[in-house]
């Protein structure tokens, strides 16, 4: 009997008892690891609460603002810095009316947390105005590219950003490049005309 048991034992020397012993150790280790993870989770994430002080670079100037971490860049621009060009038309950013430039890229200020823009260069439509307005601003005026004007600041910034990257854009490219902005008044023909006028040099 003893001989037959020895003959049926696996040649590898890996017995059922050893397997059970081993899997028990693995289960115990997993349980310990899970407890450790729960202990870390119990401490909670590193949450910033209440008002916090931020320094933002807006239109070439460093400005300090105090706001909650959940505050959008659009709210900081409009209600802390009185820069009301970017518009709160669609808080999900689908209208493009809150378009600003961050490090040269067009983004929706309505869907960007202000604190994520710290250390970056923010440019609003106001930076394209002044005594020497940008060519895009002048073209919008000359080609009557606005009606109610709510979408206009976002379009001006979007056109500027697009033409900076595509100075020789065709009409089809301009139309495709501006498809993130909506004009409910339907002034698209004039907006495209204005953008193409800048491409042609005036
Ligand atoms: S001019 Fe009115 S939404 Fe564009």
JSON list of C-alpha atoms and ligand atoms in Angstrom, two decimals:
[
{"chain": "A", "resi": 1, "resn": "UNK", "atom": "CA", "xyz": [0.00, 0.00, 0.00]},
{"chain": "A", "resi": 2, "resn": "UNK", "atom": "CA", "xyz": [2.74, 2.38, 0.95]},
{"chain": "A", "resi": 3, "resn": "UNK", "atom": "CA", "xyz": [4.58, 1.44, -2.21]},
{"chain": "A", "resi": 4, "resn": "UNK", "atom": "CA", "xyz": [1.56, 2.14, -4.43]},
{"chain": "A", "resi": 5, "resn": "UNK", "atom": "CA", "xyz": [1.04, 5.56, -2.76]},
{"chain": "A", "resi": 6, "resn": "UNK", "atom": "CA", "xyz": [4.63, 6.45, -3.40]},
{"chain": "A", "resi": 7, "resn": "UNK", "atom": "CA", "xyz": [4.30, 5.35, -7.03]},
{"chain": "A", "resi": 8, "resn": "UNK", "atom": "CA", "xyz": [1.19, 7.60, -7.57]},
{"chain": "A", "resi": 9, "resn": "UNK", "atom": "CA", "xyz": [2.88, 10.70, -6.12]},
{"chain": "A", "resi": 10, "resn": "UNK", "atom": "CA", "xyz": [3.65, 13.34, -8.78]},
{"chain": "A", "resi": 11, "resn": "UNK", "atom": "CA", "xyz": [7.17, 13.16, -10.13]},
{"chain": "A", "resi": 12, "resn": "UNK", "atom": "CA", "xyz": [7.61, 16.92, -9.71]},
{"chain": "A", "resi": 13, "resn": "UNK", "atom": "CA", "xyz": [7.26, 16.53, -5.96]},
{"chain": "A", "resi": 14, "resn": "UNK", "atom": "CA", "xyz": [4.38, 19.05, -6.00]},
{"chain": "A", "resi": 15, "resn": "UNK", "atom": "CA", "xyz": [1.68, 17.49, -3.79]},
{"chain": "A", "resi": 16, "resn": "UNK", "atom": "CA", "xyz": [-1.94, 18.55, -3.25]},
{"chain": "A", "resi": 17, "resn": "UNK", "atom": "CA", "xyz": [-1.10, 19.36, 0.37]},
{"chain": "A", "resi": 18, "resn": "UNK", "atom": "CA", "xyz": [1.77, 21.61, -0.68]},
{"chain": "A", "resi": 19, "resn": "UNK", "atom": "CA", "xyz": [-0.53, 23.33, -3.19]},
{"chain": "A", "resi": 20, "resn": "UNK", "atom": "CA", "xyz": [-3.18, 24.01, -0.53]},
{"chain": "A", "resi": 21, "resn": "UNK", "atom": "CA", "xyz": [-0.56, 25.25, 1.90]},
{"chain": "A", "resi": 22, "resn": "UNK", "atom": "CA", "xyz": [0.85, 27.54, -0.79]},
{"chain": "A", "resi": 23, "resn": "UNK", "atom": "CA", "xyz": [-2.50, 28.93, -1.93]},
{"chain": "A", "resi": 24, "resn": "UNK", "atom": "CA", "xyz": [-3.42, 29.62, 1.70]},
{"chain": "A", "resi": 25, "resn": "UNK", "atom": "CA", "xyz": [-0.27, 31.69, 2.07]},
{"chain": "A", "resi": 26, "resn": "UNK", "atom": "CA", "xyz": [-1.09, 33.61, -1.13]},
{"chain": "A", "resi": 27, "resn": "UNK", "atom": "CA", "xyz": [-4.64, 34.31, 0.11]},
{"chain": "A", "resi": 28, "resn": "UNK", "atom": "CA", "xyz": [-3.30, 35.55, 3.44]},
{"chain": "A", "resi": 29, "resn": "UNK", "atom": "CA", "xyz": [-0.77, 37.79, 1.70]},
{"chain": "A", "resi": 30, "resn": "UNK", "atom": "CA", "xyz": [-3.50, 39.17, -0.61]},
{"chain": "A", "resi": 31, "resn": "UNK", "atom": "CA", "xyz": [-5.71, 39.91, 2.39]},
{"chain": "A", "resi": 32, "resn": "UNK", "atom": "CA", "xyz": [-2.87, 41.78, 4.06]},
{"chain": "A", "resi": 33, "resn": "UNK", "atom": "CA", "xyz": [-2.21, 43.77, 0.91]},
{"chain": "A", "resi": 34, "resn": "UNK", "atom": "CA", "xyz": [-5.94, 44.64, 0.62]},
{"chain": "A", "resi": 35, "resn": "UNK", "atom": "CA", "xyz": [-5.97, 45.80, 4.24]},
{"chain": "A", "resi": 36, "resn": "UNK", "atom": "CA", "xyz": [-2.94, 47.95, 3.54]},
{"chain": "A", "resi": 37, "resn": "UNK", "atom": "CA", "xyz": [-4.67, 49.48, 0.50]},
{"chain": "A", "resi": 38, "resn": "UNK", "atom": "CA", "xyz": [-7.80, 50.18, 2.52]},
{"chain": "A", "resi": 39, "resn": "UNK", "atom": "CA", "xyz": [-5.69, 51.78, 5.23]},
{"chain": "A", "resi": 40, "resn": "UNK", "atom": "CA", "xyz": [-4.17, 54.14, 2.62]},
{"chain": "A", "resi": 41, "resn": "UNK", "atom": "CA", "xyz": [-7.61, 54.86, 1.14]},
{"chain": "A", "resi": 42, "resn": "UNK", "atom": "CA", "xyz": [-8.98, 55.64, 4.60]},
{"chain": "A", "resi": 43, "resn": "UNK", "atom": "CA", "xyz": [-6.58, 58.54, 4.85]},
{"chain": "A", "resi": 44, "resn": "UNK", "atom": "CA", "xyz": [-8.34, 60.04, 1.83]},
{"chain": "A", "resi": 45, "resn": "UNK", "atom": "CA", "xyz": [-6.84, 61.81, -1.19]},
{"chain": "A", "resi": 46, "resn": "UNK", "atom": "CA", "xyz": [-4.89, 65.02, -0.81]},
{"chain": "A", "resi": 47, "resn": "UNK", "atom": "CA", "xyz": [-7.84, 67.39, -1.26]},
{"chain": "A", "resi": 48, "resn": "UNK", "atom": "CA", "xyz": [-7.49, 71.17, -1.52]},
{"chain": "A", "resi": 49, "resn": "UNK", "atom": "CA", "xyz": [-10.42, 72.79, 0.27]},
{"chain": "A", "resi": 50, "resn": "UNK", "atom": "CA", "xyz": [-11.66, 76.35, 0.53]},
{"chain": "A", "resi": 51, "resn": "UNK", "atom": "CA", "xyz": [-10.26, 79.39, -1.19]},
{"chain": "A", "resi": 52, "resn": "UNK", "atom": "CA", "xyz": [-6.78, 79.09, -2.56]},
{"chain": "A", "resi": 53, "resn": "UNK", "atom": "CA", "xyz": [-4.44, 81.70, -3.94]},
{"chain": "A", "resi": 54, "resn": "UNK", "atom": "CA", "xyz": [-3.35, 81.38, -7.58]},
{"chain": "A", "resi": 55, "resn": "UNK", "atom": "CA", "xyz": [-1.01, 83.38, -9.76]},
{"chain": "A", "resi": 56, "resn": "UNK", "atom": "CA", "xyz": [-2.08, 83.37, -13.39]},
{"chain": "A", "resi": 57, "resn": "UNK", "atom": "CA", "xyz": [-0.35, 84.93, -16.34]},
{"chain": "A", "resi": 58, "resn": "UNK", "atom": "CA", "xyz": [-3.12, 86.68, -18.28]},
{"chain": "A", "resi": 59, "resn": "UNK", "atom": "CA", "xyz": [-2.40, 88.74, -21.39]},
{"chain": "A", "resi": 60, "resn": "UNK", "atom": "CA", "xyz": [1.23, 89.08, -20.40]},
{"chain": "A", "resi": 61, "resn": "UNK", "atom": "CA", "xyz": [0.69, 90.07, -16.78]},
{"chain": "A", "resi": 62, "resn": "UNK", "atom": "CA", "xyz": [0.91, 88.02, -13.61]},
{"chain": "A", "resi": 63, "resn": "UNK", "atom": "CA", "xyz": [-2.27, 88.40, -11.56]},
{"chain": "A", "resi": 64, "resn": "UNK", "atom": "CA", "xyz": [-3.15, 86.95, -8.17]},
{"chain": "A", "resi": 65, "resn": "UNK", "atom": "CA", "xyz": [-6.61, 85.60, -7.57]},
{"chain": "A", "resi": 66, "resn": "UNK", "atom": "CA", "xyz": [-8.21, 83.87, -4.64]},
{"chain": "A", "resi": 67, "resn": "UNK", "atom": "CA", "xyz": [-10.76, 81.25, -5.65]},
{"chain": "A", "resi": 68, "resn": "UNK", "atom": "CA", "xyz": [-12.00, 77.78, -4.88]},
{"chain": "A", "resi": 69, "resn": "UNK", "atom": "CA", "xyz": [-10.26, 74.88, -6.63]},
{"chain": "A", "resi": 70, "resn": "UNK", "atom": "CA", "xyz": [-13.46, 74.12, -8.56]},
{"chain": "A", "resi": 71, "resn": "UNK", "atom": "CA", "xyz": [-13.53, 77.62, -10.12]},
{"chain": "A", "resi": 72, "resn": "UNK", "atom": "CA", "xyz": [-13.33, 77.63, -13.90]},
{"chain": "A", "resi": 73, "resn": "UNK", "atom": "CA", "xyz": [-10.93, 79.82, -15.81]},
{"chain": "A", "resi": 74, "resn": "UNK", "atom": "CA", "xyz": [-13.95, 81.51, -17.39]},
{"chain": "A", "resi": 75, "resn": "UNK", "atom": "CA", "xyz": [-15.29, 82.58, -13.98]},
{"chain": "A", "resi": 76, "resn": "UNK", "atom": "CA", "xyz": [-11.89, 83.88, -12.92]},
{"chain": "A", "resi": 77, "resn": "UNK", "atom": "CA", "xyz": [-11.52, 85.89, -16.13]},
{"chain": "A", "resi": 78, "resn": "UNK", "atom": "CA", "xyz": [-15.01, 87.34, -16.02]},
{"chain": "A", "resi": 79, "resn": "UNK", "atom": "CA", "xyz": [-15.75, 87.76, -12.31]},
{"chain": "A", "resi": 80, "resn": "UNK", "atom": "CA", "xyz": [-12.30, 88.20, -10.74]},
{"chain": "A", "resi": 81, "resn": "UNK", "atom": "CA", "xyz": [-10.43, 90.00, -13.50]},
{"chain": "A", "resi": 82, "resn": "UNK", "atom": "CA", "xyz": [-13.30, 91.75, -15.30]},
{"chain": "A", "resi": 83, "resn": "UNK", "atom": "CA", "xyz": [-12.23, 90.34, -18.66]},
{"chain": "A", "resi": 84, "resn": "UNK", "atom": "CA", "xyz": [-15.69, 89.69, -20.11]},
{"chain": "A", "resi": 85, "resn": "UNK", "atom": "CA", "xyz": [-14.75, 88.90, -23.71]},
{"chain": "A", "resi": 86, "resn": "UNK", "atom": "CA", "xyz": [-14.99, 85.13, -23.28]},
{"chain": "A", "resi": 87, "resn": "UNK", "atom": "CA", "xyz": [-18.67, 84.28, -22.92]},
{"chain": "A", "resi": 88, "resn": "UNK", "atom": "CA", "xyz": [-20.57, 81.76, -20.77]},
{"chain": "A", "resi": 89, "resn": "UNK", "atom": "CA", "xyz": [-22.83, 80.63, -23.62]},
{"chain": "A", "resi": 90, "resn": "UNK", "atom": "CA", "xyz": [-22.42, 76.89, -23.08]},
{"chain": "A", "resi": 91, "resn": "UNK", "atom": "CA", "xyz": [-20.85, 75.65, -19.89]},
{"chain": "A", "resi": 92, "resn": "UNK", "atom": "CA", "xyz": [-19.88, 72.39, -21.60]},
{"chain": "A", "resi": 93, "resn": "UNK", "atom": "CA", "xyz": [-17.80, 74.33, -24.13]},
{"chain": "A", "resi": 94, "resn": "UNK", "atom": "CA", "xyz": [-19.83, 73.16, -27.12]},
{"chain": "A", "resi": 95, "resn": "UNK", "atom": "CA", "xyz": [-20.45, 76.70, -28.44]},
{"chain": "A", "resi": 96, "resn": "UNK", "atom": "CA", "xyz": [-16.81, 77.78, -28.45]},
{"chain": "A", "resi": 97, "resn": "UNK", "atom": "CA", "xyz": [-17.85, 81.18, -27.06]},
{"chain": "A", "resi": 98, "resn": "UNK", "atom": "CA", "xyz": [-15.39, 80.92, -24.16]},
{"chain": "A", "resi": 99, "resn": "UNK", "atom": "CA", "xyz": [-12.37, 80.22, -26.37]},
{"chain": "A", "resi": 100, "resn": "UNK", "atom": "CA", "xyz": [-9.08, 81.56, -25.00]},
{"chain": "A", "resi": 101, "resn": "UNK", "atom": "CA", "xyz": [-5.49, 80.64, -25.75]},
{"chain": "A", "resi": 102, "resn": "UNK", "atom": "CA", "xyz": [-3.40, 78.72, -23.27]},
{"chain": "A", "resi": 103, "resn": "UNK", "atom": "CA", "xyz": [0.21, 78.47, -24.39]},
{"chain": "A", "resi": 104, "resn": "UNK", "atom": "CA", "xyz": [-1.01, 79.31, -27.89]},
{"chain": "A", "resi": 105, "resn": "UNK", "atom": "CA", "xyz": [-3.65, 76.57, -28.04]},
{"chain": "A", "resi": 106, "resn": "UNK", "atom": "CA", "xyz": [-7.37, 77.36, -28.19]},
{"chain": "A", "resi": 107, "resn": "UNK", "atom": "CA", "xyz": [-9.21, 75.95, -25.16]},
{"chain": "A", "resi": 108, "resn": "UNK", "atom": "CA", "xyz": [-12.66, 76.46, -23.67]},
{"chain": "A", "resi": 109, "resn": "UNK", "atom": "CA", "xyz": [-12.28, 78.55, -20.51]},
{"chain": "A", "resi": 110, "resn": "UNK", "atom": "CA", "xyz": [-15.70, 77.26, -19.38]},
{"chain": "A", "resi": 111, "resn": "UNK", "atom": "CA", "xyz": [-14.39, 73.71, -19.08]},
{"chain": "A", "resi": 112, "resn": "UNK", "atom": "CA", "xyz": [-10.91, 74.54, -17.78]},
{"chain": "A", "resi": 113, "resn": "UNK", "atom": "CA", "xyz": [-10.20, 74.79, -14.06]},
{"chain": "A", "resi": 114, "resn": "UNK", "atom": "CA", "xyz": [-8.33, 77.99, -13.27]},
{"chain": "A", "resi": 115, "resn": "UNK", "atom": "CA", "xyz": [-5.79, 76.15, -11.15]},
{"chain": "A", "resi": 116, "resn": "UNK", "atom": "CA", "xyz": [-4.75, 74.02, -14.13]},
{"chain": "A", "resi": 117, "resn": "UNK", "atom": "CA", "xyz": [-3.66, 77.17, -15.97]},
{"chain": "A", "resi": 118, "resn": "UNK", "atom": "CA", "xyz": [-1.09, 78.17, -13.34]},
{"chain": "A", "resi": 119, "resn": "UNK", "atom": "CA", "xyz": [2.35, 78.54, -14.93]},
{"chain": "A", "resi": 120, "resn": "UNK", "atom": "CA", "xyz": [0.90, 78.86, -18.43]},
{"chain": "A", "resi": 121, "resn": "UNK", "atom": "CA", "xyz": [0.40, 81.81, -20.73]},
{"chain": "A", "resi": 122, "resn": "UNK", "atom": "CA", "xyz": [-3.28, 82.74, -21.00]},
{"chain": "A", "resi": 123, "resn": "UNK", "atom": "CA", "xyz": [-4.43, 85.07, -23.75]},
{"chain": "A", "resi": 124, "resn": "UNK", "atom": "CA", "xyz": [-7.98, 86.35, -24.05]},
{"chain": "A", "resi": 125, "resn": "UNK", "atom": "CA", "xyz": [-9.69, 88.20, -26.87]},
{"chain": "A", "resi": 126, "resn": "UNK", "atom": "CA", "xyz": [-8.87, 91.45, -25.03]},
{"chain": "A", "resi": 127, "resn": "UNK", "atom": "CA", "xyz": [-5.21, 90.90, -25.94]},
{"chain": "A", "resi": 128, "resn": "UNK", "atom": "CA", "xyz": [-6.16, 91.21, -29.64]},
{"chain": "A", "resi": 129, "resn": "UNK", "atom": "CA", "xyz": [-7.85, 94.60, -29.22]},
{"chain": "A", "resi": 130, "resn": "UNK", "atom": "CA", "xyz": [-6.53, 97.94, -28.03]},
{"chain": "A", "resi": 131, "resn": "UNK", "atom": "CA", "xyz": [-5.26, 100.82, -30.11]},
{"chain": "A", "resi": 132, "resn": "UNK", "atom": "CA", "xyz": [-3.59, 98.51, -32.59]},
{"chain": "A", "resi": 133, "resn": "UNK", "atom": "CA", "xyz": [-6.12, 95.73, -33.07]},
{"chain": "A", "resi": 134, "resn": "UNK", "atom": "CA", "xyz": [-5.12, 92.39, -34.49]},
{"chain": "A", "resi": 135, "resn": "UNK", "atom": "CA", "xyz": [-5.72, 91.86, -38.22]},
{"chain": "A", "resi": 136, "resn": "UNK", "atom": "CA", "xyz": [-8.44, 89.33, -37.38]},
{"chain": "A", "resi": 137, "resn": "UNK", "atom": "CA", "xyz": [-10.35, 91.90, -35.34]},
{"chain": "A", "resi": 138, "resn": "UNK", "atom": "CA", "xyz": [-10.10, 94.42, -38.16]},
{"chain": "A", "resi": 139, "resn": "UNK", "atom": "CA", "xyz": [-11.24, 91.84, -40.72]},
{"chain": "A", "resi": 140, "resn": "UNK", "atom": "CA", "xyz": [-14.29, 90.94, -38.58]},
{"chain": "A", "resi": 141, "resn": "UNK", "atom": "CA", "xyz": [-15.27, 94.60, -38.53]},
{"chain": "A", "resi": 142, "resn": "UNK", "atom": "CA", "xyz": [-14.61, 95.16, -42.22]},
{"chain": "A", "resi": 143, "resn": "UNK", "atom": "CA", "xyz": [-16.49, 92.04, -43.31]},
{"chain": "A", "resi": 144, "resn": "UNK", "atom": "CA", "xyz": [-19.38, 92.55, -40.90]},
{"chain": "A", "resi": 145, "resn": "UNK", "atom": "CA", "xyz": [-18.72, 89.15, -39.34]},
{"chain": "A", "resi": 146, "resn": "UNK", "atom": "CA", "xyz": [-21.07, 89.47, -36.38]},
{"chain": "A", "resi": 147, "resn": "UNK", "atom": "CA", "xyz": [-24.72, 90.00, -35.59]},
{"chain": "A", "resi": 148, "resn": "UNK", "atom": "CA", "xyz": [-25.63, 89.65, -31.90]},
{"chain": "A", "resi": 149, "resn": "UNK", "atom": "CA", "xyz": [-21.91, 89.32, -31.15]},
{"chain": "A", "resi": 150, "resn": "UNK", "atom": "CA", "xyz": [-22.11, 86.63, -28.49]},
{"chain": "A", "resi": 151, "resn": "UNK", "atom": "CA", "xyz": [-20.04, 84.16, -30.46]},
{"chain": "A", "resi": 152, "resn": "UNK", "atom": "CA", "xyz": [-17.68, 86.78, -31.88]},
{"chain": "A", "resi": 153, "resn": "UNK", "atom": "CA", "xyz": [-14.93, 86.87, -29.21]},
{"chain": "A", "resi": 154, "resn": "UNK", "atom": "CA", "xyz": [-14.63, 83.09, -29.33]},
{"chain": "A", "resi": 155, "resn": "UNK", "atom": "CA", "xyz": [-14.51, 83.12, -33.12]},
{"chain": "A", "resi": 156, "resn": "UNK", "atom": "CA", "xyz": [-11.89, 85.88, -33.19]},
{"chain": "A", "resi": 157, "resn": "UNK", "atom": "CA", "xyz": [-9.61, 83.92, -30.84]},
{"chain": "A", "resi": 158, "resn": "UNK", "atom": "CA", "xyz": [-10.25, 80.68, -32.74]},
{"chain": "A", "resi": 159, "resn": "UNK", "atom": "CA", "xyz": [-9.49, 82.33, -36.11]},
{"chain": "A", "resi": 160, "resn": "UNK", "atom": "CA", "xyz": [-6.31, 83.87, -34.72]},
{"chain": "A", "resi": 161, "resn": "UNK", "atom": "CA", "xyz": [-5.12, 80.54, -33.34]},
{"chain": "A", "resi": 162, "resn": "UNK", "atom": "CA", "xyz": [-6.03, 78.71, -36.54]},
{"chain": "A", "resi": 163, "resn": "UNK", "atom": "CA", "xyz": [-4.30, 81.19, -38.86]},
{"chain": "A", "resi": 164, "resn": "UNK", "atom": "CA", "xyz": [-1.19, 81.23, -36.67]},
{"chain": "A", "resi": 165, "resn": "UNK", "atom": "CA", "xyz": [-0.83, 77.54, -37.50]},
{"chain": "A", "resi": 166, "resn": "UNK", "atom": "CA", "xyz": [-2.28, 77.71, -41.03]},
{"chain": "A", "resi": 167, "resn": "UNK", "atom": "CA", "xyz": [-1.38, 81.10, -42.53]},
{"chain": "A", "resi": 168, "resn": "UNK", "atom": "CA", "xyz": [-2.15, 79.91, -46.08]},
{"chain": "A", "resi": 169, "resn": "UNK", "atom": "CA", "xyz": [-5.39, 78.11, -45.27]},
{"chain": "A", "resi": 170, "resn": "UNK", "atom": "CA", "xyz": [-7.96, 77.50, -47.99]},
{"chain": "A", "resi": 171, "resn": "UNK", "atom": "CA", "xyz": [-11.66, 78.17, -47.51]},
{"chain": "A", "resi": 172, "resn": "UNK", "atom": "CA", "xyz": [-12.32, 74.48, -46.85]},
{"chain": "A", "resi": 173, "resn": "UNK", "atom": "CA", "xyz": [-9.54, 74.41, -44.26]},
{"chain": "A", "resi": 174, "resn": "UNK", "atom": "CA", "xyz": [-10.87, 77.54, -42.54]},
{"chain": "A", "resi": 175, "resn": "UNK", "atom": "CA", "xyz": [-14.34, 76.03, -42.34]},
{"chain": "A", "resi": 176, "resn": "UNK", "atom": "CA", "xyz": [-12.97, 72.77, -40.95]},
{"chain": "A", "resi": 177, "resn": "UNK", "atom": "CA", "xyz": [-10.64, 74.57, -38.55]},
{"chain": "A", "resi": 178, "resn": "UNK", "atom": "CA", "xyz": [-13.47, 76.59, -37.03]},
{"chain": "A", "resi": 179, "resn": "UNK", "atom": "CA", "xyz": [-15.90, 73.72, -36.56]},
{"chain": "A", "resi": 180, "resn": "UNK", "atom": "CA", "xyz": [-15.60, 73.92, -32.77]},
{"chain": "A", "resi": 181, "resn": "UNK", "atom": "CA", "xyz": [-17.35, 77.30, -32.74]},
{"chain": "A", "resi": 182, "resn": "UNK", "atom": "CA", "xyz": [-21.04, 77.89, -33.28]},
{"chain": "A", "resi": 183, "resn": "UNK", "atom": "CA", "xyz": [-22.80, 81.06, -34.44]},
{"chain": "A", "resi": 184, "resn": "UNK", "atom": "CA", "xyz": [-26.48, 80.88, -33.70]},
{"chain": "A", "resi": 185, "resn": "UNK", "atom": "CA", "xyz": [-27.10, 83.95, -35.86]},
{"chain": "A", "resi": 186, "resn": "UNK", "atom": "CA", "xyz": [-25.59, 82.08, -38.81]},
{"chain": "A", "resi": 187, "resn": "UNK", "atom": "CA", "xyz": [-22.89, 84.58, -39.72]},
{"chain": "A", "resi": 188, "resn": "UNK", "atom": "CA", "xyz": [-20.57, 81.85, -40.98]},
{"chain": "A", "resi": 189, "resn": "UNK", "atom": "CA", "xyz": [-20.20, 83.22, -44.52]},
{"chain": "A", "resi": 190, "resn": "UNK", "atom": "CA", "xyz": [-18.88, 86.56, -43.25]},
{"chain": "A", "resi": 191, "resn": "UNK", "atom": "CA", "xyz": [-16.67, 84.94, -40.61]},
{"chain": "A", "resi": 192, "resn": "UNK", "atom": "CA", "xyz": [-15.03, 82.74, -43.25]},
{"chain": "A", "resi": 193, "resn": "UNK", "atom": "CA", "xyz": [-14.73, 85.75, -45.54]},
{"chain": "A", "resi": 194, "resn": "UNK", "atom": "CA", "xyz": [-12.98, 87.69, -42.76]},
{"chain": "A", "resi": 195, "resn": "UNK", "atom": "CA", "xyz": [-10.56, 84.83, -42.07]},
{"chain": "A", "resi": 196, "resn": "UNK", "atom": "CA", "xyz": [-9.74, 84.48, -45.79]},
{"chain": "A", "resi": 197, "resn": "UNK", "atom": "CA", "xyz": [-9.16, 88.22, -46.02]},
{"chain": "A", "resi": 198, "resn": "UNK", "atom": "CA", "xyz": [-6.45, 87.85, -43.34]},
{"chain": "A", "resi": 199, "resn": "UNK", "atom": "CA", "xyz": [-4.95, 84.94, -45.29]},
{"chain": "A", "resi": 200, "resn": "UNK", "atom": "CA", "xyz": [-4.81, 87.16, -48.39]},
{"chain": "A", "resi": 201, "resn": "UNK", "atom": "CA", "xyz": [-3.20, 89.94, -46.38]},
{"chain": "A", "resi": 202, "resn": "UNK", "atom": "CA", "xyz": [-6.04, 92.28, -45.57]},
{"chain": "B", "resi": 1, "resn": "LIG", "atom": "S1", "xyz": [-23.36, 86.70, -34.14]},
{"chain": "B", "resi": 1, "resn": "LIG", "atom": "FE1", "xyz": [-24.94, 85.97, -32.85]},
{"chain": "B", "resi": 1, "resn": "LIG", "atom": "S2", "xyz": [-24.29, 84.01, -32.27]},
{"chain": "B", "resi": 1, "resn": "LIG", "atom": "FE2", "xyz": [-22.86, 84.62, -33.75]}
]
